mmCIF file of C-alpha atoms in Angstrom:
data_model
loop_
_atom_site.group_PDB
_atom_site.id
_atom_site.type_symbol
_atom_site.label_atom_id
_atom_site.label_comp_id
_atom_site.label_asym_id
_atom_site.label_seq_id
_atom_site.Cartn_x
_atom_site.Cartn_y
_atom_site.Cartn_z
ATOM 1 C CA MET A 1 170.216 153.221 63.520
ATOM 2 C CA SER A 2 172.116 150.753 61.433
ATOM 3 C CA PRO A 3 174.099 147.968 63.065
ATOM 4 C CA ALA A 4 177.702 148.910 62.865
ATOM 5 C CA PRO A 5 179.575 146.070 61.184
ATOM 6 C CA ALA A 6 182.665 146.814 63.201
ATOM 7 C CA GLU A 7 180.806 145.991 66.398
ATOM 8 C CA THR A 8 180.047 142.454 65.501
ATOM 9 C CA ALA A 9 181.999 138.984 65.467
ATOM 10 C CA SER A 10 182.753 136.654 62.879
ATOM 11 C CA GLY A 11 179.406 136.070 61.419
ATOM 12 C CA SER A 12 178.726 133.168 59.198
ATOM 13 C CA GLY A 13 177.504 135.091 56.225
ATOM 14 C CA ASP A 14 177.832 131.920 54.219
ATOM 15 C CA ASP A 15 174.648 132.668 52.375
ATOM 16 C CA ALA A 16 175.964 135.961 51.160
ATOM 17 C CA ALA A 17 175.603 135.915 47.422
ATOM 18 C CA SER A 18 176.071 138.227 44.549
ATOM 19 C CA ALA A 19 172.385 138.346 43.669
ATOM 20 C CA SER A 20 170.403 141.359 44.672
ATOM 21 C CA THR A 21 168.178 140.964 47.695
ATOM 22 C CA THR A 22 164.768 142.511 48.203
ATOM 23 C CA GLY A 23 162.667 142.433 51.305
ATOM 24 C CA PHE A 24 161.388 144.122 54.421
ATOM 25 C CA VAL A 25 163.742 146.424 56.291
ATOM 26 C CA PHE A 26 162.719 146.876 59.903
ATOM 27 C CA ALA A 27 163.988 148.100 63.241
ATOM 28 C CA VAL A 28 164.283 146.106 66.439
ATOM 29 C CA GLY A 29 165.871 147.513 69.547
ATOM 30 C CA GLY A 30 167.471 150.358 67.653
ATOM 31 C CA GLU A 31 169.087 148.108 65.071
ATOM 32 C CA LEU A 32 168.133 147.472 61.484
ATOM 33 C CA TYR A 33 167.333 144.051 60.119
ATOM 34 C CA GLY A 34 165.888 142.669 56.946
ATOM 35 C CA VAL A 35 164.236 139.552 55.659
ATOM 36 C CA ASP A 36 163.438 138.366 52.158
ATOM 37 C CA LEU A 37 160.152 139.452 50.727
ATOM 38 C CA ASP A 38 159.151 135.903 49.850
ATOM 39 C CA GLU A 39 159.696 134.784 53.422
ATOM 40 C CA VAL A 40 157.050 137.186 54.704
ATOM 41 C CA VAL A 41 153.434 136.114 54.562
ATOM 42 C CA VAL A 42 151.930 139.347 55.816
ATOM 43 C CA ALA A 43 152.591 142.317 58.080
ATOM 44 C CA VAL A 44 149.892 143.059 60.630
ATOM 45 C CA GLY A 45 149.403 145.071 63.791
ATOM 46 C CA VAL A 46 150.172 143.658 67.192
ATOM 47 C CA ALA A 47 146.987 142.343 68.745
ATOM 48 C CA GLU A 48 146.270 140.938 72.159
ATOM 49 C CA LEU A 49 148.114 137.675 72.496
ATOM 50 C CA LEU A 50 147.091 134.402 74.064
ATOM 51 C CA ASP A 51 149.624 133.629 76.698
ATOM 52 C CA VAL A 52 150.947 130.085 76.561
ATOM 53 C CA PRO A 53 152.401 128.400 79.641
ATOM 54 C CA TRP A 54 155.851 126.826 79.889
ATOM 55 C CA THR A 55 157.186 128.214 76.702
ATOM 56 C CA PRO A 56 160.587 129.843 76.379
ATOM 57 C CA ALA A 57 160.781 133.540 76.993
ATOM 58 C CA HIS A 58 161.031 134.312 73.293
ATOM 59 C CA VAL A 59 157.524 132.974 72.707
ATOM 60 C CA LEU A 60 155.145 135.828 73.386
ATOM 61 C CA GLY A 61 151.940 133.968 72.652
ATOM 62 C CA VAL A 62 149.634 133.284 69.769
ATOM 63 C CA GLN A 63 147.626 135.699 67.682
ATOM 64 C CA ARG A 64 144.908 135.184 65.133
ATOM 65 C CA ILE A 65 146.196 136.164 61.716
ATOM 66 C CA GLN A 66 144.318 135.603 58.495
ATOM 67 C CA GLY A 67 141.861 133.331 60.204
ATOM 68 C CA GLY A 68 144.340 131.027 61.904
ATOM 69 C CA PHE A 69 146.375 131.066 65.075
ATOM 70 C CA GLU A 70 150.051 131.877 64.681
ATOM 71 C CA ALA A 71 152.879 131.813 67.194
ATOM 72 C CA ILE A 72 154.328 135.226 67.947
ATOM 73 C CA ILE A 73 157.941 135.485 69.023
ATOM 74 C CA SER A 74 160.167 138.266 70.256
ATOM 75 C CA LEU A 75 162.969 138.806 67.786
ATOM 76 C CA GLN A 76 164.610 141.045 70.353
ATOM 77 C CA ARG A 77 164.924 138.149 72.774
ATOM 78 C CA VAL A 78 165.954 135.655 70.114
ATOM 79 C CA LEU A 79 168.773 137.914 69.007
ATOM 80 C CA GLY A 80 169.776 138.871 72.524
ATOM 81 C CA ILE A 81 169.115 142.551 72.054
ATOM 82 C CA PRO A 82 168.949 144.220 75.478
ATOM 83 C CA GLU A 83 165.484 145.257 76.539
ATOM 84 C CA GLU A 84 164.656 148.410 78.378
ATOM 85 C CA GLY A 85 165.064 148.174 82.101
ATOM 86 C CA PRO A 86 162.362 149.185 84.510
ATOM 87 C CA GLY A 87 164.193 152.407 85.206
ATOM 88 C CA ASP A 88 164.157 153.536 81.632
ATOM 89 C CA ALA A 89 161.829 156.314 80.732
ATOM 90 C CA PRO A 90 158.760 155.173 78.854
ATOM 91 C CA PRO A 91 159.342 156.955 75.563
ATOM 92 C CA ALA A 92 155.919 157.651 74.170
ATOM 93 C CA ASP A 93 154.998 154.053 74.695
ATOM 94 C CA ASP A 94 151.648 154.243 72.986
ATOM 95 C CA ALA A 95 153.148 155.877 69.955
ATOM 96 C CA ARG A 96 155.879 153.303 69.789
ATOM 97 C CA ARG A 97 153.432 150.473 70.186
ATOM 98 C CA SER A 98 151.325 151.884 67.419
ATOM 99 C CA ARG A 99 154.283 151.540 65.066
ATOM 100 C CA SER A 100 155.048 147.994 66.131
ATOM 101 C CA ARG A 101 154.156 145.306 63.664
ATOM 102 C CA VAL A 102 154.124 141.573 63.409
ATOM 103 C CA LEU A 103 155.849 140.132 60.374
ATOM 104 C CA LEU A 104 154.506 136.649 59.791
ATOM 105 C CA LEU A 105 157.417 134.609 58.454
ATOM 106 C CA ARG A 106 157.300 131.259 56.725
ATOM 107 C CA ALA A 107 159.856 128.561 56.123
ATOM 108 C CA GLY A 108 158.596 125.218 54.937
ATOM 109 C CA ASP A 109 155.781 124.126 57.192
ATOM 110 C CA LEU A 110 156.774 126.574 59.894
ATOM 111 C CA ARG A 111 155.248 129.991 60.355
ATOM 112 C CA ALA A 112 155.685 132.444 63.178
ATOM 113 C CA GLY A 113 155.263 136.144 63.636
ATOM 114 C CA ILE A 114 158.135 138.311 64.793
ATOM 115 C CA VAL A 115 157.452 141.566 66.574
ATOM 116 C CA VAL A 116 159.353 144.518 65.134
ATOM 117 C CA ASP A 117 159.469 148.065 66.437
ATOM 118 C CA ARG A 118 158.653 149.498 63.040
ATOM 119 C CA ILE A 119 158.852 148.665 59.365
ATOM 120 C CA GLU A 120 161.209 151.049 57.620
ATOM 121 C CA ASP A 121 160.829 150.064 54.004
ATOM 122 C CA VAL A 122 160.440 147.371 51.430
ATOM 123 C CA ALA A 123 163.683 147.787 49.609
ATOM 124 C CA GLU A 124 166.403 146.267 47.502
ATOM 125 C CA VAL A 125 169.652 146.110 49.398
ATOM 126 C CA GLY A 126 171.917 144.774 46.686
ATOM 127 C CA ALA A 127 174.201 141.837 47.207
ATOM 128 C CA LEU A 128 174.699 140.590 50.733
ATOM 129 C CA THR A 129 178.186 140.436 52.122
ATOM 130 C CA PRO A 130 179.337 138.216 54.972
ATOM 131 C CA CYS A 131 178.652 139.438 58.479
ATOM 132 C CA PRO A 132 181.699 141.288 59.726
ATOM 133 C CA PRO A 133 183.849 140.183 62.627
ATOM 134 C CA GLY A 134 182.267 141.084 65.916
ATOM 135 C CA THR A 135 178.723 140.184 64.957
ATOM 136 C CA ARG A 136 176.782 139.334 68.089
ATOM 137 C CA GLY A 137 176.593 135.570 68.498
ATOM 138 C CA GLN A 138 172.872 135.072 68.142
ATOM 139 C CA VAL A 139 172.687 137.470 65.238
ATOM 140 C CA ALA A 140 175.412 135.565 63.434
ATOM 141 C CA VAL A 141 173.473 132.337 63.880
ATOM 142 C CA TYR A 142 170.427 133.638 62.077
ATOM 143 C CA ALA A 143 171.972 136.150 59.663
ATOM 144 C CA ARG A 144 172.528 135.560 55.991
ATOM 145 C CA GLY A 145 174.758 138.561 55.654
ATOM 146 C CA VAL A 146 174.784 142.320 55.568
ATOM 147 C CA GLY A 147 173.239 144.559 52.940
ATOM 148 C CA ARG A 148 173.546 148.254 52.269
ATOM 149 C CA TRP A 149 170.468 150.381 52.717
ATOM 150 C CA ARG A 150 170.479 154.133 52.386
ATOM 151 C CA ASP A 151 173.628 155.266 54.163
ATOM 152 C CA GLY A 152 173.930 152.319 56.520
ATOM 153 C CA PHE A 153 173.900 148.581 56.812
ATOM 154 C CA VAL A 154 171.137 146.090 57.350
ATOM 155 C CA CYS A 155 171.661 142.708 58.945
ATOM 156 C CA TRP A 156 169.760 140.300 56.712
ATOM 157 C CA LEU A 157 168.099 137.413 58.511
ATOM 158 C CA SER A 158 167.169 133.979 57.269
ATOM 159 C CA ALA A 159 163.587 133.142 58.161
ATOM 160 C CA GLU A 160 164.385 129.473 57.721
ATOM 161 C CA ARG A 161 167.208 129.552 60.250
ATOM 162 C CA LEU A 162 165.190 131.684 62.594
ATOM 163 C CA LEU A 163 162.137 129.458 62.593
ATOM 164 C CA GLN A 164 163.961 126.138 62.422
ATOM 165 C CA GLY A 165 166.310 127.233 65.162
ATOM 166 C CA THR A 166 163.725 128.477 67.611
ATOM 167 C CA ALA A 167 160.643 126.320 66.961
ATOM 168 C CA LEU A 168 159.478 124.134 69.809
ATOM 169 C CA ARG A 169 159.500 120.910 67.891
ATOM 170 C CA ALA A 170 161.993 118.721 69.640
ATOM 171 C CA SER A 171 160.847 116.233 72.225
ATOM 172 C CA LEU A 172 162.114 116.863 75.687
ATOM 173 C CA MET P 1 138.886 119.442 63.849
ATOM 174 C CA SER P 2 136.050 118.934 66.236
ATOM 175 C CA VAL P 3 136.358 117.329 69.614
ATOM 176 C CA SER P 4 133.240 115.553 70.713
ATOM 177 C CA ALA P 5 131.831 117.106 73.819
ATOM 178 C CA ASP P 6 128.208 116.227 73.898
ATOM 179 C CA GLY P 7 127.796 116.863 77.549
ATOM 180 C CA LEU P 8 129.320 119.406 79.801
ATOM 181 C CA VAL P 9 132.823 120.607 79.393
ATOM 182 C CA LEU P 10 134.922 122.159 82.061
ATOM 183 C CA VAL P 11 136.188 125.594 81.216
ATOM 184 C CA THR P 12 138.978 126.649 83.441
ATOM 185 C CA ALA P 13 142.178 128.590 83.710
ATOM 186 C CA LEU P 14 145.584 126.993 83.633
ATOM 187 C CA GLY P 15 148.308 129.256 84.850
ATOM 188 C CA GLY P 16 146.708 132.292 83.317
ATOM 189 C CA PRO P 17 145.392 131.144 79.979
ATOM 190 C CA ALA P 18 142.290 129.091 80.052
ATOM 191 C CA ALA P 19 142.117 125.463 79.201
ATOM 192 C CA LEU P 20 139.485 122.947 78.388
ATOM 193 C CA LEU P 21 139.254 119.301 79.162
ATOM 194 C CA PRO P 22 136.537 118.455 76.714
ATOM 195 C CA THR P 23 136.206 114.727 77.047
ATOM 196 C CA ALA P 24 137.600 113.555 80.346
ATOM 197 C CA ILE P 25 135.077 115.391 82.362
ATOM 198 C CA ARG P 26 132.090 114.717 80.226
ATOM 199 C CA ASN P 27 129.097 114.053 82.382
ATOM 200 C CA VAL P 28 131.061 114.576 85.517
ATOM 201 C CA ASP P 29 128.873 115.506 88.387
ATOM 202 C CA PRO P 30 130.733 117.614 90.917
ATOM 203 C CA ALA P 31 128.032 116.837 93.459
ATOM 204 C CA ARG P 32 129.021 113.185 93.415
ATOM 205 C CA GLY P 33 132.488 114.093 94.476
ATOM 206 C CA GLU P 34 134.197 113.145 91.266
ATOM 207 C CA ILE P 35 135.926 116.458 91.308
ATOM 208 C CA SER P 36 137.880 117.348 94.375
ATOM 209 C CA ALA P 37 139.772 120.471 95.040
ATOM 210 C CA LEU P 38 143.283 120.755 96.285
ATOM 211 C CA ASP P 39 145.316 123.767 97.091
ATOM 212 C CA LEU P 40 148.417 123.746 95.018
ATOM 213 C CA ARG P 41 150.645 126.413 93.701
ATOM 214 C CA TRP P 42 150.727 126.730 90.003
ATOM 215 C CA LEU P 43 153.520 128.239 88.040
ATOM 216 C CA PRO P 44 152.358 131.621 86.875
ATOM 217 C CA HIS P 45 153.489 132.689 83.474
ATOM 218 C CA ASP P 46 155.582 135.541 84.821
ATOM 219 C CA ALA P 47 157.639 133.145 86.860
ATOM 220 C CA ARG P 48 159.622 132.066 83.852
ATOM 221 C CA SER P 49 161.111 135.524 83.701
ATOM 222 C CA GLY P 50 162.544 135.014 87.148
ATOM 223 C CA SER P 51 160.009 136.788 89.273
ATOM 224 C CA ALA P 52 158.685 135.071 92.325
ATOM 225 C CA PRO P 53 155.563 132.975 91.901
ATOM 226 C CA GLY P 54 152.519 134.966 92.744
ATOM 227 C CA PRO P 55 149.092 133.982 93.921
ATOM 228 C CA VAL P 56 147.614 131.284 91.830
ATOM 229 C CA ASP P 57 144.183 130.009 91.167
ATOM 230 C CA ARG P 58 142.851 127.101 93.038
ATOM 231 C CA VAL P 59 143.669 123.843 91.365
ATOM 232 C CA VAL P 60 141.178 121.093 90.899
ATOM 233 C CA VAL P 61 142.045 117.449 90.630
ATOM 234 C CA LEU P 62 139.756 115.338 88.566
ATOM 235 C CA ARG P 63 139.900 111.658 89.371
ATOM 236 C CA GLN P 64 139.447 109.345 86.444
ATOM 237 C CA SER P 65 139.970 105.607 86.407
ATOM 238 C CA GLY P 66 142.424 105.755 89.222
ATOM 239 C CA ARG P 67 144.355 108.588 87.629
ATOM 240 C CA ARG P 68 144.184 112.216 88.434
ATOM 241 C CA ALA P 69 143.579 114.940 85.921
ATOM 242 C CA LEU P 70 144.656 118.308 87.142
ATOM 243 C CA VAL P 71 143.063 121.460 85.930
ATOM 244 C CA GLY P 72 143.066 124.982 87.246
ATOM 245 C CA GLY P 73 140.368 127.301 88.416
ATOM 246 C CA PRO P 74 138.180 129.237 88.365
ATOM 247 C CA LEU P 75 135.805 126.691 87.040
ATOM 248 C CA GLU P 76 132.838 126.937 84.804
ATOM 249 C CA LEU P 77 130.652 124.272 83.341
ATOM 250 C CA ARG P 78 129.375 124.854 79.855
ATOM 251 C CA SER P 79 127.166 122.973 77.554
ATOM 252 C CA LEU P 80 128.591 122.822 74.068
ATOM 253 C CA PRO P 81 126.156 120.838 71.953
ATOM 254 C CA GLY P 82 127.554 119.673 68.683
ATOM 255 C CA GLY P 83 131.107 119.420 69.810
ATOM 256 C CA LEU P 84 133.932 121.786 70.319
ATOM 257 C CA PRO P 85 135.469 123.524 67.315
ATOM 258 C CA VAL P 86 139.169 123.203 67.866
ATOM 259 C CA GLU P 87 141.794 124.826 65.703
ATOM 260 C CA PRO P 88 145.199 123.243 65.256
ATOM 261 C CA VAL P 89 148.257 124.262 67.189
ATOM 262 C CA PRO P 90 150.711 126.138 64.962
ATOM 263 C CA PRO P 91 153.517 123.789 63.856
ATOM 264 C CA TYR P 92 155.997 126.176 65.438
ATOM 265 C CA LEU P 93 154.587 125.227 68.844
ATOM 266 C CA ARG P 94 153.971 121.553 68.112
ATOM 267 C CA GLY P 95 156.705 120.284 70.426
ATOM 268 C CA TRP P 96 155.410 122.379 73.283
ATOM 269 C CA ALA P 97 151.880 121.212 72.668
ATOM 270 C CA ASP P 98 152.880 117.565 72.471
ATOM 271 C CA VAL P 99 154.664 117.717 75.792
ATOM 272 C CA LEU P 100 151.795 119.386 77.605
ATOM 273 C CA GLY P 101 149.035 117.423 75.939
ATOM 274 C CA ILE P 102 147.575 120.386 74.131
ATOM 275 C CA VAL P 103 145.663 119.280 71.085
ATOM 276 C CA GLY P 104 144.308 122.551 69.829
ATOM 277 C CA LEU P 105 143.041 126.037 70.417
ATOM 278 C CA TYR P 106 139.491 127.135 70.901
ATOM 279 C CA GLU P 107 138.009 130.600 70.757
ATOM 280 C CA PRO P 108 134.554 130.868 72.284
ATOM 281 C CA ASP P 109 131.949 132.997 70.602
ATOM 282 C CA ASP P 110 131.463 135.069 73.726
ATOM 283 C CA ALA P 111 134.785 136.885 73.322
ATOM 284 C CA SER P 112 135.949 135.554 76.658
ATOM 285 C CA GLY P 113 139.346 134.761 75.268
ATOM 286 C CA LEU P 114 141.174 131.905 73.731
ATOM 287 C CA ARG P 115 141.405 128.513 75.362
ATOM 288 C CA LEU P 116 143.946 125.768 75.204
ATOM 289 C CA VAL P 117 142.380 122.397 74.602
ATOM 290 C CA LEU P 118 143.994 119.548 76.480
ATOM 291 C CA ASP P 119 143.876 115.874 75.816
ATOM 292 C CA PRO P 120 143.280 114.552 79.321
ATOM 293 C CA GLU P 121 145.374 111.425 78.923
ATOM 294 C CA LEU P 122 148.319 113.305 77.511
ATOM 295 C CA ALA P 123 147.923 115.985 80.133
ATOM 296 C CA LEU P 124 147.952 113.315 82.792
ATOM 297 C CA ASP P 125 151.143 111.880 81.357
ATOM 298 C CA PHE P 126 152.752 115.291 81.658
ATOM 299 C CA LEU P 127 151.435 116.013 85.094
ATOM 300 C CA GLU P 128 152.382 112.637 86.490
ATOM 301 C CA ALA P 129 155.870 112.643 85.038
ATOM 302 C CA PRO P 130 156.790 116.063 83.765
ATOM 303 C CA PRO P 131 160.187 116.513 82.178
ATOM 304 C CA PRO P 132 162.578 117.693 84.902
ATOM 305 C CA ASN P 133 162.918 121.119 83.379
ATOM 306 C CA LEU P 134 159.181 121.548 83.013
ATOM 307 C CA ASP P 135 157.992 120.507 86.427
ATOM 308 C CA PRO P 136 154.752 122.432 86.803
ATOM 309 C CA LEU P 137 155.488 123.199 90.424
ATOM 310 C CA ARG P 138 158.953 124.543 89.799
ATOM 311 C CA LEU P 139 160.494 127.261 87.799
ATOM 312 C CA GLY P 140 161.304 125.537 84.581
ATOM 313 C CA ALA P 141 162.694 126.430 81.242
ATOM 314 C CA TRP P 142 163.204 124.781 77.956
#
């Protein structure tokens, strides 16, 4: 399901440009998102994670990817997408999990994997346009704009904003 | 990176994930009473999601030069000749690691799971004066 632009607030969209954009299109929590191809190191399956104490809820753990340990974060939590409640039916959980992937993103010296429900495509979405009014707050923070894909819209994320904005680098 | 650990290292669990104190406890002889056990409650990982703290492992206090190094149980002593191969903490987690005194990650060959490697002095700094929102005995959040 594509995010309906009319549902969302005044997004920044200040990175929206006329150049065509190509990257991964993926689904998280029933919404479609994208990220530039050159901001993705690799897409891998979700493996067992090392739990890390005292980290924010969006940090799921670390996973070995390409020989090194990488932080894995929940994009769903970062973006404030509601998670299924305990009363929700488990919809073919194994099947869903089997489609889940980790996209390892990079931005400068930062790398982190985001968990996505499924990868839809590697596609060109044309020029990004500013996020429409009503864009959910956290989405607007990390979005570069909105692109068209098939018959819907894709919210295009900035890996740099996402990683810089959520990394645990500041001293307490 | 390799952390020297010519003697015994203490392999233990810290709030769920395991942790190592590779240098502080080198050559420690539990029989001489240099390690004493206390019953404390440790913040389980699930607690950050708002659930009530559950049963926790026994916590061991290691006394060193008048300071106390706190590690969790269960405990295991291992001999790791040649040092401990430690991999760096991902830069994304560097701030978290710095606060808690975590200097690296270690994956034993026996497939027993990943370990967090603590610098004992830094860990002591955290445990003696944790940031208010990261008090290990309270529900904390960043």
